[in-house]
Amino acid sequence: MSAAPDATPVYSYLGPVGTFTWEALRQVPEAEGAAWRGVSNVGEALDDVMSGRSVAAMIAIENSVEGGVSATQDALATIPGLRIIGEYLVPVSFVLVGRPGTALADVRVIAAHPVAYAQCRRFLESQLPTHGHVPAASNVAAATSLLSSELAEAAIAPPGITDHHPLQLLAENIGDNPNAVTRFVLVSRTLGLPERTGADKTSIIVELPDDAPGRLLEMLEQFATRGVNMSLLESRPIGDALGRYRFVIDLDGHVHDERVADALLGLKRFSPAVMFLGSYPRADRQQIEVVSQYGDDVFTDARDWLRGILSGEPEA
Ligand SMILES: O=C(O)C(=O)C[C@]1(C(=O)O)C=C[C@@H](O)C=C1
């Protein structure tokens, strides 16, 4: 799982070893026996994929407490050609660690990954109300920074960090929500569209044509009128002016499902910018229940009927 001989596929992930992103990559059977490249941020991971340095990258996309990871959503919206090919869930919990001999009362500054920091607010506000925060590239990087720098007295890290580094546990289970989960996606440019499994998700990013009243409803109607359920809808600023947003959307189903394909065609006619980010198996492998009126055969029958009319066949 380290240095890559020429033909060995490389997978990029937010390193170093032991991050939650590393945990997510351990769930990918194809990455076993491949070379793993630990990088410092999402941009670097995606750059590896775009340049061909790696076949795929694992990146965090959403946390159940903190919401969407904006760096990931914005990168996927602006880098064309990237495709999500898999989804993975990792339960996340956090500990506070310091250099040996440190007491909780000594802590003035905490090193932490911003997404981890945001998930530990309650503990920090009650136990260390006057602390400062230095951002770290990852949870493990936050912890190891204590060993090479005196910038912070403590770090937010994954449980188990003290098994691998000479650090002292200051507090356990400091996350606001004991059931917190982070959702990761495996992103590639070259590994093809995953097959339909019946338990799939499709991710897209959509812009509205203008800000006329009812445009958002018009976008949502594309799904409602085809029986397509949404499991995620988030807005992100486009960035060129105040009040302009793009929508990050997850749909139940695969682009090979007729109802999903038809909804995408409707969206494409309506929106000036639709980005297809991929169809891939859901992490929970839960089969999607499709109302019979939106089954594949209903769409193909309707198409056959129209084809008959166009070719002049008499109606049966
Ligand atoms: O620092 C890590 O361990 C990571 O894998 C990064 C990351 C993230 O980017 O959201 C992953 C899960 C946690 O929610 C906090 C941090």
Short mmCIF file of C-alpha atoms and ligand atoms in Angstrom, two decimals:
data_model
loop_
_atom_site.label_atom_id
_atom_site.label_comp_id
_atom_site.label_asym_id
_atom_site.label_seq_id
_atom_site.Cartn_x
_atom_site.Cartn_y
_atom_site.Cartn_z
CA MET A 1 0.00 0.00 0.00
CA SER A 2 2.87 2.47 -0.51
CA ALA A 3 5.42 3.10 -3.30
CA ALA A 4 3.98 2.45 -6.76
CA PRO A 5 5.76 0.27 -9.31
CA ASP A 6 4.81 1.58 -12.79
CA ALA A 7 1.65 -0.38 -13.58
CA THR A 8 0.22 -0.32 -10.06
CA PRO A 9 -2.89 1.87 -9.89
CA VAL A 10 -2.62 4.78 -7.45
CA TYR A 11 -5.43 5.98 -5.18
CA SER A 12 -5.17 9.43 -3.57
CA TYR A 13 -6.63 10.25 -0.17
CA LEU A 14 -6.35 12.93 2.51
CA GLY A 15 -3.40 11.67 4.52
CA PRO A 16 -1.54 10.66 6.47
CA VAL A 17 -2.44 7.07 7.39
CA GLY A 18 -5.19 6.96 10.03
CA THR A 19 -7.43 9.81 8.81
CA PHE A 20 -11.13 9.11 8.36
CA THR A 21 -10.53 9.43 4.60
CA TRP A 22 -7.98 6.60 4.89
CA GLU A 23 -10.67 4.58 6.73
CA ALA A 24 -13.05 5.22 3.83
CA LEU A 25 -10.49 4.07 1.25
CA ARG A 26 -10.03 0.85 3.22
CA GLN A 27 -13.64 0.01 2.24
CA VAL A 28 -12.74 -0.10 -1.49
CA PRO A 29 -11.84 -3.69 -2.50
CA GLU A 30 -10.14 -2.50 -5.74
CA ALA A 31 -7.74 -0.31 -3.71
CA GLU A 32 -6.36 -3.35 -1.92
CA GLY A 33 -2.91 -4.05 -3.37
CA ALA A 34 -2.89 -0.65 -5.12
CA ALA A 35 -0.54 2.21 -4.17
CA TRP A 36 -2.01 4.79 -1.80
CA ARG A 37 -0.94 8.41 -2.05
CA GLY A 38 -1.65 10.56 1.02
CA VAL A 39 -2.18 14.21 0.05
CA SER A 40 -2.83 17.45 1.97
CA ASN A 41 -6.21 18.60 0.69
CA VAL A 42 -9.15 17.91 -1.62
CA GLY A 43 -7.70 20.08 -4.41
CA GLU A 44 -4.48 18.05 -4.47
CA ALA A 45 -6.44 14.77 -4.51
CA LEU A 46 -8.55 15.91 -7.48
CA ASP A 47 -5.50 17.29 -9.27
CA ASP A 48 -3.95 13.81 -9.02
CA VAL A 49 -7.02 12.39 -10.77
CA MET A 50 -7.07 15.09 -13.47
CA SER A 51 -3.37 14.73 -14.22
CA GLY A 52 -3.60 10.92 -14.36
CA ARG A 53 -1.24 10.52 -11.38
CA SER A 54 -3.95 8.45 -9.72
CA VAL A 55 -6.91 6.45 -11.01
CA ALA A 56 -9.22 7.68 -8.28
CA ALA A 57 -9.35 9.85 -5.15
CA MET A 58 -11.35 9.44 -1.95
CA ILE A 59 -12.81 12.72 -0.71
CA ALA A 60 -15.21 13.74 2.09
CA ILE A 61 -18.42 15.24 0.69
CA GLU A 62 -20.85 15.54 3.61
CA ASN A 63 -20.94 15.25 7.37
CA SER A 64 -24.12 14.48 9.29
CA VAL A 65 -23.43 17.31 11.78
CA GLU A 66 -21.60 19.92 9.68
CA GLY A 67 -23.41 19.41 6.35
CA GLY A 68 -21.81 19.54 2.89
CA VAL A 69 -18.02 19.88 2.60
CA SER A 70 -17.95 23.09 0.58
CA ALA A 71 -14.39 22.59 -0.79
CA THR A 72 -15.51 19.28 -2.31
CA GLN A 73 -18.83 20.54 -3.67
CA ASP A 74 -17.18 23.58 -5.26
CA ALA A 75 -14.35 21.54 -6.77
CA LEU A 76 -16.80 19.06 -8.31
CA ALA A 77 -18.83 21.98 -9.71
CA THR A 78 -15.87 23.61 -11.41
CA ILE A 79 -13.61 20.76 -12.60
CA PRO A 80 -15.18 19.14 -15.67
CA GLY A 81 -14.74 15.43 -16.35
CA LEU A 82 -14.72 14.12 -12.78
CA ARG A 83 -17.10 11.28 -11.97
CA ILE A 84 -18.23 9.88 -8.63
CA ILE A 85 -17.98 6.08 -8.83
CA GLY A 86 -18.69 5.03 -5.25
CA GLU A 87 -20.04 6.19 -1.90
CA TYR A 88 -18.74 5.18 1.57
CA LEU A 89 -19.81 6.03 5.12
CA VAL A 90 -17.48 6.34 8.11
CA PRO A 91 -18.73 6.93 11.68
CA VAL A 92 -16.64 9.74 13.15
CA SER A 93 -15.76 10.42 16.77
CA PHE A 94 -13.03 12.58 18.23
CA VAL A 95 -10.57 12.78 21.11
CA LEU A 96 -8.49 15.67 22.40
CA VAL A 97 -4.77 14.93 22.72
CA GLY A 98 -1.72 16.84 23.94
CA ARG A 99 2.01 16.33 24.37
CA PRO A 100 2.86 14.05 27.31
CA GLY A 101 2.55 15.98 30.58
CA THR A 102 -0.11 18.39 29.27
CA ALA A 103 -3.26 18.94 31.37
CA LEU A 104 -6.59 20.16 30.00
CA ALA A 105 -6.09 23.41 31.99
CA ASP A 106 -2.85 24.11 30.02
CA VAL A 107 -4.64 24.20 26.67
CA ARG A 108 -4.74 27.65 25.03
CA VAL A 109 -4.67 26.77 21.31
CA ILE A 110 -6.13 23.72 19.56
CA ALA A 111 -4.97 22.34 16.21
CA ALA A 112 -7.86 20.80 14.26
CA HIS A 113 -9.22 20.09 10.80
CA PRO A 114 -11.99 22.70 10.28
CA VAL A 115 -14.71 20.06 9.71
CA ALA A 116 -13.67 18.20 12.87
CA TYR A 117 -13.42 21.45 14.85
CA ALA A 118 -16.97 22.40 13.86
CA GLN A 119 -18.24 19.05 15.17
CA CYS A 120 -16.78 19.58 18.68
CA ARG A 121 -18.22 23.04 19.41
CA ARG A 122 -20.19 22.11 22.50
CA PHE A 123 -17.26 20.48 24.28
CA LEU A 124 -14.90 23.32 23.39
CA GLU A 125 -17.35 26.05 24.43
CA SER A 126 -18.00 24.42 27.80
CA GLN A 127 -14.51 23.11 28.68
CA LEU A 128 -12.16 25.53 26.90
CA PRO A 129 -14.23 28.68 26.29
CA THR A 130 -11.26 30.98 25.62
CA HIS A 131 -9.20 28.68 23.35
CA GLY A 132 -7.80 29.66 19.96
CA HIS A 133 -7.84 27.42 16.84
CA VAL A 134 -5.14 26.66 14.27
CA PRO A 135 -6.50 24.84 11.22
CA ALA A 136 -4.79 21.58 10.22
CA ALA A 137 -4.88 19.69 6.92
CA SER A 138 -6.37 16.56 8.56
CA ASN A 139 -7.16 15.13 11.98
CA VAL A 140 -3.97 13.07 12.04
CA ALA A 141 -1.90 16.03 10.79
CA ALA A 142 -3.36 18.10 13.67
CA ALA A 143 -2.18 15.50 16.18
CA THR A 144 1.30 15.00 14.71
CA SER A 145 1.82 18.79 14.46
CA LEU A 146 2.02 18.78 18.28
CA LEU A 147 5.23 16.76 18.00
CA SER A 148 6.96 19.16 15.61
CA SER A 149 5.63 22.57 16.65
CA GLU A 150 4.59 24.45 19.78
CA LEU A 151 1.86 26.44 18.01
CA ALA A 152 -0.87 24.51 19.83
CA GLU A 153 -1.04 22.61 23.12
CA ALA A 154 -3.76 20.18 22.01
CA ALA A 155 -5.28 18.66 18.89
CA ILE A 156 -8.59 17.12 17.85
CA ALA A 157 -7.84 13.64 16.51
CA PRO A 158 -9.42 10.27 15.70
CA PRO A 159 -9.63 7.73 18.55
CA GLY A 160 -6.67 5.37 18.47
CA ILE A 161 -4.18 8.14 17.65
CA THR A 162 -2.31 7.51 20.93
CA ASP A 163 -1.63 3.89 19.81
CA HIS A 164 0.58 5.23 17.01
CA HIS A 165 2.00 8.52 18.32
CA PRO A 166 3.53 9.49 21.68
CA LEU A 167 0.63 11.75 22.69
CA GLN A 168 -1.52 11.97 25.78
CA LEU A 169 -5.30 11.62 25.86
CA LEU A 170 -6.93 14.73 27.39
CA ALA A 171 -10.60 13.97 26.66
CA GLU A 172 -12.60 11.32 24.81
CA ASN A 173 -15.83 11.48 22.78
CA ILE A 174 -15.73 15.24 22.41
CA GLY A 175 -17.96 15.33 19.31
CA ASP A 176 -21.34 17.10 19.61
CA ASN A 177 -23.17 14.09 18.20
CA PRO A 178 -22.19 10.51 19.14
CA ASN A 179 -23.79 9.22 15.92
CA ALA A 180 -21.90 11.54 13.55
CA VAL A 181 -21.14 10.03 10.14
CA THR A 182 -19.09 11.39 7.25
CA ARG A 183 -20.00 10.49 3.69
CA PHE A 184 -17.11 10.02 1.28
CA VAL A 185 -17.08 9.61 -2.49
CA LEU A 186 -14.55 7.92 -4.73
CA VAL A 187 -13.91 10.14 -7.75
CA SER A 188 -12.30 9.15 -11.03
CA ARG A 189 -11.86 10.38 -14.60
CA THR A 190 -11.10 7.06 -16.23
CA LEU A 191 -12.89 4.27 -14.35
CA GLY A 192 -16.22 3.93 -16.20
CA LEU A 193 -19.84 4.42 -15.16
CA PRO A 194 -20.70 1.83 -12.47
CA GLU A 195 -23.43 -0.65 -13.44
CA ARG A 196 -26.98 -0.19 -12.25
CA THR A 197 -27.66 -2.20 -9.07
CA GLY A 198 -31.20 -1.05 -8.14
CA ALA A 199 -29.70 0.63 -5.05
CA ASP A 200 -28.08 3.60 -6.76
CA LYS A 201 -27.65 7.33 -6.43
CA THR A 202 -27.13 9.95 -9.11
CA SER A 203 -25.37 13.22 -8.28
CA ILE A 204 -25.78 16.37 -10.33
CA ILE A 205 -25.15 20.12 -10.04
CA VAL A 206 -27.68 22.44 -11.62
CA GLU A 207 -27.90 26.19 -12.25
CA LEU A 208 -31.19 28.02 -12.79
CA PRO A 209 -31.73 29.93 -16.07
CA ASP A 210 -32.50 33.23 -14.28
CA ASP A 211 -34.07 34.48 -11.05
CA ALA A 212 -37.64 34.73 -12.35
CA PRO A 213 -40.24 33.64 -9.77
CA GLY A 214 -40.86 29.91 -9.60
CA ARG A 215 -37.59 28.75 -11.21
CA LEU A 216 -36.64 26.55 -8.25
CA LEU A 217 -40.07 24.93 -8.33
CA GLU A 218 -39.69 24.39 -12.08
CA MET A 219 -36.39 22.59 -11.43
CA LEU A 220 -37.95 20.40 -8.73
CA GLU A 221 -40.90 19.55 -11.00
CA GLN A 222 -38.49 17.72 -13.30
CA PHE A 223 -38.06 15.14 -10.54
CA ALA A 224 -41.61 15.20 -9.12
CA THR A 225 -43.26 14.52 -12.49
CA ARG A 226 -41.01 11.46 -13.07
CA GLY A 227 -41.29 9.96 -9.57
CA VAL A 228 -37.62 10.65 -8.80
CA ASN A 229 -36.82 11.11 -5.11
CA MET A 230 -34.12 13.55 -4.00
CA SER A 231 -31.90 12.57 -1.06
CA LEU A 232 -29.90 15.81 -1.01
CA LEU A 233 -30.51 19.39 -2.12
CA GLU A 234 -28.00 22.06 -1.17
CA SER A 235 -27.27 25.47 -2.59
CA ARG A 236 -23.74 26.82 -3.04
CA PRO A 237 -22.87 30.34 -4.16
CA ILE A 238 -21.69 30.40 -7.79
CA GLY A 239 -19.25 33.07 -6.63
CA ASP A 240 -19.56 35.70 -9.37
CA ALA A 241 -22.18 37.88 -7.61
CA LEU A 242 -24.27 37.95 -4.44
CA GLY A 243 -27.47 35.95 -4.63
CA ARG A 244 -26.40 33.57 -7.44
CA TYR A 245 -26.50 29.90 -6.48
CA ARG A 246 -26.00 26.47 -7.96
CA PHE A 247 -27.77 23.42 -6.56
CA VAL A 248 -26.03 20.22 -5.51
CA ILE A 249 -28.53 17.37 -5.85
CA ASP A 250 -28.52 13.63 -5.14
CA LEU A 251 -31.28 11.57 -6.73
CA ASP A 252 -32.42 8.04 -5.93
CA GLY A 253 -31.69 5.90 -8.98
CA HIS A 254 -29.20 5.39 -11.82
CA VAL A 255 -28.92 7.24 -15.13
CA HIS A 256 -29.82 3.87 -16.70
CA ASP A 257 -33.21 4.09 -14.94
CA GLU A 258 -35.65 5.54 -17.51
CA ARG A 259 -37.24 7.94 -14.99
CA VAL A 260 -33.84 9.37 -13.99
CA ALA A 261 -32.67 9.71 -17.62
CA ASP A 262 -35.95 11.43 -18.54
CA ALA A 263 -35.62 13.87 -15.59
CA LEU A 264 -32.06 14.69 -16.70
CA LEU A 265 -33.30 15.43 -20.24
CA GLY A 266 -35.96 17.74 -18.76
CA LEU A 267 -33.30 19.49 -16.67
CA LYS A 268 -30.97 19.86 -19.64
CA ARG A 269 -33.71 21.64 -21.61
CA PHE A 270 -34.44 23.95 -18.68
CA SER A 271 -31.04 24.75 -17.19
CA PRO A 272 -28.07 26.60 -18.76
CA ALA A 273 -25.65 24.36 -16.80
CA VAL A 274 -26.25 20.78 -15.67
CA MET A 275 -23.23 18.80 -14.50
CA PHE A 276 -23.63 15.04 -14.31
CA LEU A 277 -21.34 13.91 -11.47
CA GLY A 278 -22.12 10.21 -11.69
CA SER A 279 -24.40 7.28 -10.90
CA TYR A 280 -23.05 4.81 -8.34
CA PRO A 281 -24.16 2.25 -5.73
CA ARG A 282 -25.45 3.73 -2.48
CA ALA A 283 -23.28 3.09 0.56
CA ASP A 284 -26.21 1.51 2.45
CA ARG A 285 -27.08 -0.74 -0.54
CA GLN A 286 -30.78 -0.04 0.14
CA GLN A 287 -32.90 -0.91 -2.92
CA ILE A 288 -34.90 2.02 -4.34
CA GLU A 289 -38.67 1.47 -4.40
CA VAL A 290 -40.11 2.76 -7.65
CA VAL A 291 -43.82 3.53 -7.92
CA SER A 292 -45.16 1.36 -10.79
CA GLN A 293 -46.35 4.39 -12.76
CA TYR A 294 -42.68 5.42 -13.12
CA GLY A 295 -41.18 2.01 -13.94
CA ASP A 296 -38.84 1.59 -16.96
CA ASP A 297 -41.55 -0.17 -19.03
CA VAL A 298 -43.92 2.81 -18.72
CA PHE A 299 -41.32 5.09 -20.31
CA THR A 300 -40.38 2.61 -23.08
CA ASP A 301 -44.07 1.93 -23.90
CA ALA A 302 -44.69 5.67 -24.22
CA ARG A 303 -41.67 6.03 -26.52
CA ASP A 304 -42.80 3.09 -28.69
CA TRP A 305 -46.26 4.64 -28.95
CA LEU A 306 -44.79 7.94 -30.18
CA ARG A 307 -42.44 6.14 -32.58
CA GLY A 308 -45.49 4.36 -34.02
CA ILE A 309 -47.27 7.65 -34.60
CA LEU A 310 -44.24 9.17 -36.27
CA SER A 311 -43.74 6.17 -38.56
CA GLY A 312 -47.42 6.25 -39.59
CA GLU A 313 -48.38 2.92 -37.97
CA PRO A 314 -52.12 2.66 -37.36
CA GLU A 315 -52.91 2.72 -33.61
CA ALA A 316 -53.81 -0.69 -32.16
O1 LIG B 1 -9.06 14.67 8.87
C1 LIG B 1 -9.57 13.58 8.58
O2 LIG B 1 -9.41 12.55 9.24
C2 LIG B 1 -10.41 13.50 7.38
O3 LIG B 1 -10.53 12.46 6.82
C3 LIG B 1 -11.11 14.75 6.92
C4 LIG B 1 -12.51 14.95 7.45
C5 LIG B 1 -13.30 15.91 6.47
O4 LIG B 1 -12.77 16.41 5.49
O5 LIG B 1 -14.50 16.10 6.73
C6 LIG B 1 -13.23 13.67 7.48
C7 LIG B 1 -14.12 13.36 8.44
C8 LIG B 1 -14.40 14.22 9.62
O6 LIG B 1 -15.71 14.73 9.45
C9 LIG B 1 -13.45 15.35 9.70
C10 LIG B 1 -12.50 15.58 8.75
#
